[in-house]
PDB file of C-alpha atoms in Angstrom:
ATOM      1  CA  MET C   1       0.374  -0.014   0.586  1.00 47.00           C
ATOM      2  CA  ARG C   2       2.716   2.695   1.011  1.00 46.00           C
ATOM      3  CA  TRP C   3       4.406   2.142  -2.524  1.00 43.00           C
ATOM      4  CA  MET C   4       1.094   2.704  -4.259  1.00 43.00           C
ATOM      5  CA  MET C   5       0.488   6.079  -2.299  1.00 41.00           C
ATOM      6  CA  MET C   6       3.791   6.826  -3.456  1.00 41.00           C
ATOM      7  CA  VAL C   7       3.234   6.480  -6.857  1.00 40.00           C
ATOM      8  CA  LEU C   8      -0.163   8.816  -6.683  1.00 40.00           C
ATOM      9  CA  GLN C   9       1.858  11.435  -4.671  1.00 42.00           C
ATOM     10  CA  ALA C  10       4.003  11.585  -7.561  1.00 42.00           C
ATOM     11  CA  GLY C  11       1.125  12.951  -9.999  1.00 42.00           C
ATOM     12  CA  ILE C  12      -0.914  16.094  -9.352  1.00 38.00           C
ATOM     13  CA  LEU C  13       0.039  17.894  -6.400  1.00 34.00           C
ATOM     14  CA  HIS C  14      -0.689  21.396  -7.362  1.00 36.00           C
ATOM     15  CA  LEU C  15      -3.431  23.228  -7.860  1.00 35.00           C
ATOM     16  CA  THR C  16      -3.775  23.474 -11.581  1.00 40.00           C
ATOM     17  CA  LEU C  17      -6.575  25.240 -13.763  1.00 43.00           C
ATOM     18  CA  ILE C  18      -8.200  23.403 -16.900  1.00 49.00           C
ATOM     19  CA  HIS C  19      -9.331  25.722 -19.633  1.00 50.00           C
ATOM     20  CA  ILE C  20     -12.771  24.545 -20.786  1.00 50.00           C
ATOM     21  CA  GLY C  21     -14.780  27.169 -23.258  1.00 50.00           C
ATOM     22  CA  GLY C  22     -12.891  29.544 -22.004  1.00 50.00           C
ATOM     23  CA  SER C  23     -13.422  29.164 -18.534  1.00 51.00           C
ATOM     24  CA  PRO C  24     -11.337  28.382 -15.834  1.00 52.00           C
ATOM     25  CA  MET C  25     -12.059  24.815 -13.772  1.00 55.00           C
ATOM     26  CA  PRO C  26     -10.027  24.179 -11.143  1.00 54.00           C
ATOM     27  CA  VAL C  27      -8.410  20.633 -10.248  1.00 57.00           C
ATOM     28  CA  LEU C  28      -7.675  19.439  -6.690  1.00 58.00           C
ATOM     29  CA  ASP C  29      -4.524  20.615  -5.285  1.00 54.00           C
ATOM     30  CA  ASP C  30      -3.954  16.897  -4.136  1.00 72.00           C
ATOM     31  CA  TYR C  31      -4.569  13.218  -5.087  1.00 82.00           C
ATOM     32  CA  ARG C  32      -7.269  12.520  -2.326  1.00 84.00           C
ATOM     33  CA  TRP C  33      -7.426   9.259  -0.860  1.00 89.00           C
ATOM     34  CA  PRO C  34     -10.805   7.864   0.007  1.00 91.00           C
ATOM     35  CA  ALA C  35     -11.592   9.183   3.534  1.00 90.00           C
ATOM     36  CA  LYS C  36     -13.897   7.632   6.766  1.00 93.00           C
ATOM     37  CA  GLY C  37     -17.680   8.919   6.300  1.00 89.00           C
ATOM     38  CA  ASP C  38     -17.407  10.400   2.737  1.00 89.00           C
ATOM     39  CA  ARG C  39     -20.428  10.113   0.716  1.00 88.00           C
ATOM     40  CA  LEU C  40     -20.758  10.751  -2.604  1.00 89.00           C
ATOM     41  CA  PHE C  41     -24.558  11.567  -2.402  1.00 89.00           C
ATOM     42  CA  PRO C  42     -25.047  13.412   1.073  1.00 86.00           C
ATOM     43  CA  ARG C  43     -28.577  14.467   1.684  1.00 80.00           C
ATOM     44  CA  GLU C  44     -27.269  17.897   2.389  1.00 74.00           C
ATOM     45  CA  THR C  45     -24.281  20.054   2.138  1.00 72.00           C
ATOM     46  CA  ASP C  46     -22.733  23.685   2.462  1.00 70.00           C
ATOM     47  CA  GLU C  47     -19.605  23.261  -0.083  1.00 73.00           C
ATOM     48  CA  ASP C  48     -20.201  25.616  -3.046  1.00 79.00           C
ATOM     49  CA  LEU C  49     -23.894  26.071  -3.424  1.00 80.00           C
ATOM     50  CA  MET C  50     -23.059  26.994  -6.733  1.00 84.00           C
ATOM     51  CA  THR C  51     -21.910  23.476  -8.013  1.00 86.00           C
ATOM     52  CA  ASN C  52     -25.123  21.938  -6.429  1.00 86.00           C
ATOM     53  CA  ALA C  53     -26.691  20.124  -9.969  1.00 88.00           C
ATOM     54  CA  CYS C  54     -30.726  20.456  -9.864  1.00 86.00           C
ATOM     55  CA  LEU C  55     -32.296  17.192 -10.739  1.00 88.00           C
ATOM     56  CA  ASN C  56     -36.211  16.245 -11.383  1.00 84.00           C
ATOM     57  CA  PHE C  57     -37.215  20.238 -11.807  1.00 80.00           C
ATOM     58  CA  THR C  58     -39.666  19.126 -15.310  1.00 74.00           C
ATOM     59  CA  ARG C  59     -41.910  16.811 -15.230  1.00 67.00           C
ATOM     60  CA  CYS C  60     -43.395  17.526 -18.848  1.00 67.00           C
ATOM     61  CA  ASP C  61     -40.139  16.644 -20.449  1.00 75.00           C
ATOM     62  CA  ALA C  62     -38.194  14.514 -17.846  1.00 83.00           C
ATOM     63  CA  VAL C  63     -35.636  13.088 -20.558  1.00 87.00           C
ATOM     64  CA  TYR C  64     -35.104  16.070 -21.994  1.00 87.00           C
ATOM     65  CA  PRO C  65     -32.069  17.249 -19.561  1.00 91.00           C
ATOM     66  CA  TYR C  66     -30.769  13.869 -19.836  1.00 93.00           C
ATOM     67  CA  GLY C  67     -30.331  13.873 -23.342  1.00 94.00           C
ATOM     68  CA  VAL C  68     -29.179  17.723 -23.196  1.00 95.00           C
ATOM     69  CA  GLY C  69     -26.772  16.538 -20.856  1.00 96.00           C
ATOM     70  CA  TYR C  70     -24.664  13.715 -22.286  1.00 97.00           C
ATOM     71  CA  ARG C  71     -24.453  16.488 -25.693  1.00 97.00           C
ATOM     72  CA  LYS C  72     -22.739  19.259 -23.749  1.00 98.00           C
ATOM     73  CA  ALA C  73     -20.652  16.569 -21.906  1.00 98.00           C
ATOM     74  CA  GLY C  74     -19.783  15.547 -25.301  1.00 98.00           C
ATOM     75  CA  GLU C  75     -18.806  18.850 -26.606  1.00 98.00           C
ATOM     76  CA  ILE C  76     -17.156  19.746 -23.490  1.00 98.00           C
ATOM     77  CA  LEU C  77     -14.540  16.886 -24.178  1.00 98.00           C
ATOM     78  CA  LEU C  78     -14.374  17.393 -28.249  1.00 98.00           C
ATOM     79  CA  GLN C  79     -13.499  21.142 -27.076  1.00 97.00           C
ATOM     80  CA  TRP C  80     -10.981  20.521 -25.076  1.00 97.00           C
ATOM     81  CA  VAL C  81      -9.505  17.604 -27.492  1.00 97.00           C
ATOM     82  CA  LEU C  82      -9.443  20.574 -30.276  1.00 96.00           C
ATOM     83  CA  SER C  83      -8.188  22.894 -28.054  1.00 97.00           C
ATOM     84  CA  GLU C  84      -5.348  20.972 -26.535  1.00 96.00           C
ATOM     85  CA  GLN C  85      -4.946  18.424 -29.479  1.00 96.00           C
ATOM     86  CA  ARG C  86      -4.103  15.938 -26.888  1.00 96.00           C
ATOM     87  CA  ASP C  87      -5.976  13.074 -25.286  1.00 97.00           C
ATOM     88  CA  GLN C  88      -8.019  12.097 -28.212  1.00 98.00           C
ATOM     89  CA  ASP C  89      -7.086   8.285 -28.268  1.00 98.00           C
ATOM     90  CA  PHE C  90      -8.424   8.417 -24.555  1.00 98.00           C
ATOM     91  CA  LEU C  91     -11.571  10.358 -24.797  1.00 98.00           C
ATOM     92  CA  VAL C  92     -12.420   9.139 -27.958  1.00 98.00           C
ATOM     93  CA  TYR C  93     -14.488   6.848 -26.219  1.00 98.00           C
ATOM     94  CA  PRO C  94     -16.591   8.834 -23.937  1.00 98.00           C
ATOM     95  CA  ILE C  95     -16.989  11.323 -26.578  1.00 98.00           C
ATOM     96  CA  VAL C  96     -18.699   9.220 -29.601  1.00 98.00           C
ATOM     97  CA  PHE C  97     -20.816   7.295 -26.479  1.00 98.00           C
ATOM     98  CA  LEU C  98     -22.086  10.442 -24.879  1.00 98.00           C
ATOM     99  CA  PHE C  99     -22.811  12.047 -28.561  1.00 98.00           C
ATOM    100  CA  ARG C 100     -24.419   8.476 -29.307  1.00 98.00           C
ATOM    101  CA  HIS C 101     -26.683   8.558 -26.439  1.00 97.00           C
ATOM    102  CA  HIS C 102     -27.820  11.705 -26.833  1.00 98.00           C
ATOM    103  CA  VAL C 103     -29.081  10.498 -30.467  1.00 98.00           C
ATOM    104  CA  GLU C 104     -30.910   7.788 -28.819  1.00 97.00           C
ATOM    105  CA  LEU C 105     -32.614   9.702 -26.458  1.00 96.00           C
ATOM    106  CA  MET C 106     -33.586  12.337 -28.918  1.00 96.00           C
ATOM    107  CA  LEU C 107     -35.202   9.787 -31.353  1.00 96.00           C
ATOM    108  CA  LYS C 108     -37.322   7.859 -28.535  1.00 95.00           C
ATOM    109  CA  GLN C 109     -38.393  11.342 -27.308  1.00 94.00           C
ATOM    110  CA  ILE C 110     -39.522  12.681 -30.506  1.00 93.00           C
ATOM    111  CA  ILE C 111     -41.130   9.033 -30.852  1.00 92.00           C
ATOM    112  CA  VAL C 112     -43.032  10.120 -27.551  1.00 91.00           C
ATOM    113  CA  LEU C 113     -44.018  13.675 -28.467  1.00 90.00           C
ATOM    114  CA  ALA C 114     -45.140  12.338 -31.906  1.00 89.00           C
ATOM    115  CA  ALA C 115     -47.531  10.347 -30.593  1.00 87.00           C
ATOM    116  CA  ARG C 116     -48.879  12.680 -27.932  1.00 84.00           C
ATOM    117  CA  LEU C 117     -49.760  14.852 -30.354  1.00 83.00           C
ATOM    118  CA  ARG C 118     -51.916  12.266 -32.027  1.00 79.00           C
ATOM    119  CA  GLU C 119     -53.487  11.227 -28.261  1.00 78.00           C
ATOM    120  CA  ASP C 120     -51.693   7.946 -28.801  1.00 77.00           C
ATOM    121  CA  HIS C 121     -50.694   6.045 -25.510  1.00 76.00           C
ATOM    122  CA  VAL C 122     -46.958   5.090 -26.195  1.00 79.00           C
ATOM    123  CA  ARG C 123     -44.702   3.859 -23.542  1.00 83.00           C
ATOM    124  CA  PHE C 124     -41.351   5.359 -23.644  1.00 87.00           C
ATOM    125  CA  PRO C 125     -39.521   3.410 -26.111  1.00 87.00           C
ATOM    126  CA  ARG C 126     -36.901   0.522 -24.756  1.00 91.00           C
ATOM    127  CA  GLY C 127     -33.602  -0.957 -26.563  1.00 92.00           C
ATOM    128  CA  HIS C 128     -30.839   0.938 -28.171  1.00 95.00           C
ATOM    129  CA  ASP C 129     -31.011  -0.265 -31.972  1.00 95.00           C
ATOM    130  CA  LEU C 130     -31.206   3.041 -33.909  1.00 97.00           C
ATOM    131  CA  ALA C 131     -32.318   1.996 -36.979  1.00 95.00           C
ATOM    132  CA  SER C 132     -35.704   0.666 -35.378  1.00 94.00           C
ATOM    133  CA  LEU C 133     -35.993   4.449 -33.392  1.00 95.00           C
ATOM    134  CA  TRP C 134     -35.556   6.183 -36.585  1.00 95.00           C
ATOM    135  CA  ALA C 135     -38.154   4.485 -38.624  1.00 92.00           C
ATOM    136  CA  GLN C 136     -40.840   5.391 -35.945  1.00 90.00           C
ATOM    137  CA  CYS C 137     -39.439   8.817 -36.201  1.00 89.00           C
ATOM    138  CA  LYS C 138     -39.044   9.358 -39.959  1.00 89.00           C
ATOM    139  CA  ALA C 139     -43.202   9.067 -41.019  1.00 79.00           C
ATOM    140  CA  ARG C 140     -43.944  11.895 -38.473  1.00 75.00           C
ATOM    141  CA  LEU C 141     -40.689  13.718 -39.209  1.00 78.00           C
ATOM    142  CA  MET C 142     -41.292  13.801 -43.080  1.00 75.00           C
ATOM    143  CA  GLU C 143     -44.539  16.201 -42.311  1.00 66.00           C
ATOM    144  CA  VAL C 144     -42.523  18.461 -39.774  1.00 61.00           C
ATOM    145  CA  SER C 145     -38.440  18.644 -41.116  1.00 56.00           C
ATOM    146  CA  GLY C 146     -38.625  20.376 -44.533  1.00 60.00           C
ATOM    147  CA  PRO C 147     -36.682  18.667 -47.513  1.00 66.00           C
ATOM    148  CA  GLU C 148     -37.197  14.768 -47.688  1.00 76.00           C
ATOM    149  CA  THR C 149     -32.985  15.237 -48.864  1.00 81.00           C
ATOM    150  CA  THR C 150     -32.406  16.394 -45.021  1.00 88.00           C
ATOM    151  CA  LEU C 151     -34.090  13.345 -43.939  1.00 91.00           C
ATOM    152  CA  GLU C 152     -32.297  10.823 -46.194  1.00 92.00           C
ATOM    153  CA  VAL C 153     -29.038  12.391 -44.779  1.00 95.00           C
ATOM    154  CA  VAL C 154     -30.238  11.906 -41.661  1.00 95.00           C
ATOM    155  CA  GLU C 155     -31.127   8.293 -41.878  1.00 95.00           C
ATOM    156  CA  SER C 156     -27.228   7.377 -43.591  1.00 97.00           C
ATOM    157  CA  LEU C 157     -25.730   8.971 -40.383  1.00 98.00           C
ATOM    158  CA  VAL C 158     -28.245   7.332 -37.622  1.00 97.00           C
ATOM    159  CA  ASP C 159     -27.861   4.275 -40.029  1.00 97.00           C
ATOM    160  CA  GLU C 160     -23.983   4.905 -39.701  1.00 97.00           C
ATOM    161  CA  LEU C 161     -24.132   5.304 -35.869  1.00 97.00           C
ATOM    162  CA  GLY C 162     -26.000   2.563 -35.505  1.00 97.00           C
ATOM    163  CA  SER C 163     -24.054   0.121 -37.313  1.00 96.00           C
ATOM    164  CA  ILE C 164     -20.229   0.536 -35.469  1.00 96.00           C
ATOM    165  CA  ASP C 165     -22.374   0.585 -31.958  1.00 96.00           C
ATOM    166  CA  PRO C 166     -25.448  -1.271 -32.304  1.00 95.00           C
ATOM    167  CA  GLY C 167     -25.940  -2.217 -29.100  1.00 94.00           C
ATOM    168  CA  SER C 168     -24.855   1.248 -27.629  1.00 96.00           C
ATOM    169  CA  ASP C 169     -21.491  -0.641 -25.539  1.00 95.00           C
ATOM    170  CA  SER C 170     -19.129  -0.292 -28.564  1.00 96.00           C
ATOM    171  CA  PHE C 171     -17.455   2.527 -26.967  1.00 97.00           C
ATOM    172  CA  ARG C 172     -17.795   1.571 -23.303  1.00 96.00           C
ATOM    173  CA  TYR C 173     -16.261  -1.673 -23.539  1.00 96.00           C
ATOM    174  CA  HIS C 174     -13.516  -3.122 -25.645  1.00 96.00           C
ATOM    175  CA  LEU C 175     -15.321  -6.595 -25.808  1.00 96.00           C
ATOM    176  CA  ASP C 176     -18.844  -7.573 -26.023  1.00 93.00           C
ATOM    177  CA  GLY C 177     -21.230 -10.189 -24.602  1.00 91.00           C
ATOM    178  CA  LEU C 178     -19.505 -13.136 -26.299  1.00 94.00           C
ATOM    179  CA  GLY C 179     -15.706 -11.851 -26.152  1.00 95.00           C
ATOM    180  CA  ARG C 180     -15.178 -10.060 -29.118  1.00 95.00           C
ATOM    181  CA  PRO C 181     -13.584  -6.691 -30.148  1.00 95.00           C
ATOM    182  CA  THR C 182     -16.824  -3.927 -30.054  1.00 96.00           C
ATOM    183  CA  LEU C 183     -14.749  -1.983 -32.776  1.00 96.00           C
ATOM    184  CA  PRO C 184     -13.143  -4.695 -35.366  1.00 95.00           C
ATOM    185  CA  GLY C 185     -11.105  -3.437 -37.942  1.00 93.00           C
ATOM    186  CA  ILE C 186     -11.273   0.771 -36.669  1.00 95.00           C
ATOM    187  CA  THR C 187      -7.858   2.463 -36.197  1.00 96.00           C
ATOM    188  CA  HIS C 188      -8.845   5.968 -36.572  1.00 97.00           C
ATOM    189  CA  ILE C 189     -11.443   8.492 -35.727  1.00 98.00           C
ATOM    190  CA  ASN C 190     -11.000  12.053 -36.650  1.00 98.00           C
ATOM    191  CA  LEU C 191     -12.942  13.777 -33.974  1.00 98.00           C
ATOM    192  CA  HIS C 192     -12.688  17.330 -35.448  1.00 98.00           C
ATOM    193  CA  HIS C 193     -14.240  15.829 -38.614  1.00 98.00           C
ATOM    194  CA  PHE C 194     -17.070  14.398 -36.152  1.00 98.00           C
ATOM    195  CA  ALA C 195     -17.626  17.003 -34.733  1.00 98.00           C
ATOM    196  CA  LEU C 196     -18.278  18.954 -37.298  1.00 98.00           C
ATOM    197  CA  VAL C 197     -20.760  15.950 -38.810  1.00 98.00           C
ATOM    198  CA  MET C 198     -22.542  15.463 -35.695  1.00 98.00           C
ATOM    199  CA  ASP C 199     -23.362  19.121 -34.686  1.00 97.00           C
ATOM    200  CA  GLY C 200     -25.396  18.978 -37.848  1.00 97.00           C
ATOM    201  CA  LEU C 201     -27.278  15.490 -36.472  1.00 97.00           C
ATOM    202  CA  THR C 202     -27.768  17.265 -33.033  1.00 97.00           C
ATOM    203  CA  ASN C 203     -29.522  20.163 -34.555  1.00 96.00           C
ATOM    204  CA  PHE C 204     -31.612  18.480 -37.011  1.00 94.00           C
ATOM    205  CA  LEU C 205     -33.190  16.860 -33.806  1.00 95.00           C
ATOM    206  CA  ASP C 206     -33.083  19.490 -31.257  1.00 94.00           C
ATOM    207  CA  ALA C 207     -35.084  21.512 -33.695  1.00 92.00           C
ATOM    208  CA  CYS C 208     -37.634  18.537 -34.522  1.00 91.00           C
ATOM    209  CA  HIS C 209     -37.561  17.666 -30.275  1.00 92.00           C
ATOM    210  CA  THR C 210     -39.193  21.871 -30.419  1.00 92.00           C
ATOM    211  CA  GLN C 211     -41.429  21.701 -32.800  1.00 90.00           C
ATOM    212  CA  LEU C 212     -42.907  18.717 -31.365  1.00 91.00           C
ATOM    213  CA  THR C 213     -42.948  20.098 -27.916  1.00 90.00           C
ATOM    214  CA  GLU C 214     -44.436  23.488 -29.262  1.00 90.00           C
ATOM    215  CA  GLU C 215     -47.251  21.661 -31.081  1.00 89.00           C
ATOM    216  CA  ASN C 216     -47.916  19.713 -27.840  1.00 85.00           C
ATOM    217  CA  ARG C 217     -48.013  22.708 -25.808  1.00 87.00           C
ATOM    218  CA  TRP C 218     -49.983  25.132 -28.672  1.00 83.00           C
ATOM    219  CA  LYS C 219     -52.447  21.554 -28.414  1.00 80.00           C
ATOM    220  CA  GLU C 220     -52.790  21.879 -24.786  1.00 75.00           C
ATOM    221  CA  GLU C 221     -53.327  24.948 -24.527  1.00 78.00           C
ATOM    222  CA  SER C 222     -55.875  25.589 -27.628  1.00 77.00           C
ATOM    223  CA  GLN C 223     -57.894  22.446 -25.267  1.00 73.00           C
ATOM    224  CA  ARG C 224     -57.720  24.301 -22.184  1.00 72.00           C
ATOM    225  CA  PHE C 225     -58.917  27.603 -23.576  1.00 69.00           C
ATOM    226  CA  GLN C 226     -61.980  25.555 -25.138  1.00 67.00           C
ATOM    227  CA  VAL C 227     -63.129  23.985 -21.691  1.00 65.00           C
ATOM    228  CA  TRP C 228     -62.365  27.871 -20.124  1.00 62.00           C
ATOM    229  CA  ASP C 229     -64.633  29.808 -23.260  1.00 59.00           C
ATOM    230  CA  GLY C 230     -67.564  26.906 -22.307  1.00 60.00           C
ATOM    231  CA  GLY C 231     -66.443  24.355 -25.536  1.00 56.00           C
ATOM    232  CA  THR C 232     -65.780  20.836 -25.853  1.00 52.00           C
ATOM    233  CA  ALA C 233     -62.510  19.823 -26.215  1.00 45.00           C
TER     234      ALA C 233
END
């Protein structure tokens, strides 16, 4: 144990600042070791209240903060790699996973929002098959997304993402459930190119999500007005 402590203490011992998006992020000035009484999720803490994260703050679209969070985390990591020109061989795995999961969550929520607009009862979709999720989205998006050529491009990108990571585990584990490599034959991923193309895909999905959200809100408000006005909803 003593030699392990010596090795660890030879690492980061001084306060440094990592600049992400122009803002400095402090790094601990010591290589901390687990201490008695530690809790990862204490009920209350007086430590730096500005870093308290609020959960369960929305009921109407509870999954949206998850999707936004995964996208933002991926963007922060991408920004680090692109600005510092290092760590890409390690950060590629969480970066692609974060964006892949964002895409999955957005597709699932679009399905739910489209069904709600039709007054269909649909449970939040299960599974990680992007092609199946996209097939459920496509018919509705043809009505709200504009040119069909855009849908063709989006479909090809979703298919590409699903083919390289069909079960949402290729960038989380090096082997699948049968012990086979999860990324066979892939030796390079250009993160600058990935960032540019993924930005377009995520912007498109976010725009569709926003439009469906607004359509649902307008419909609900119209129904409430009809009831208030003495009509029938």
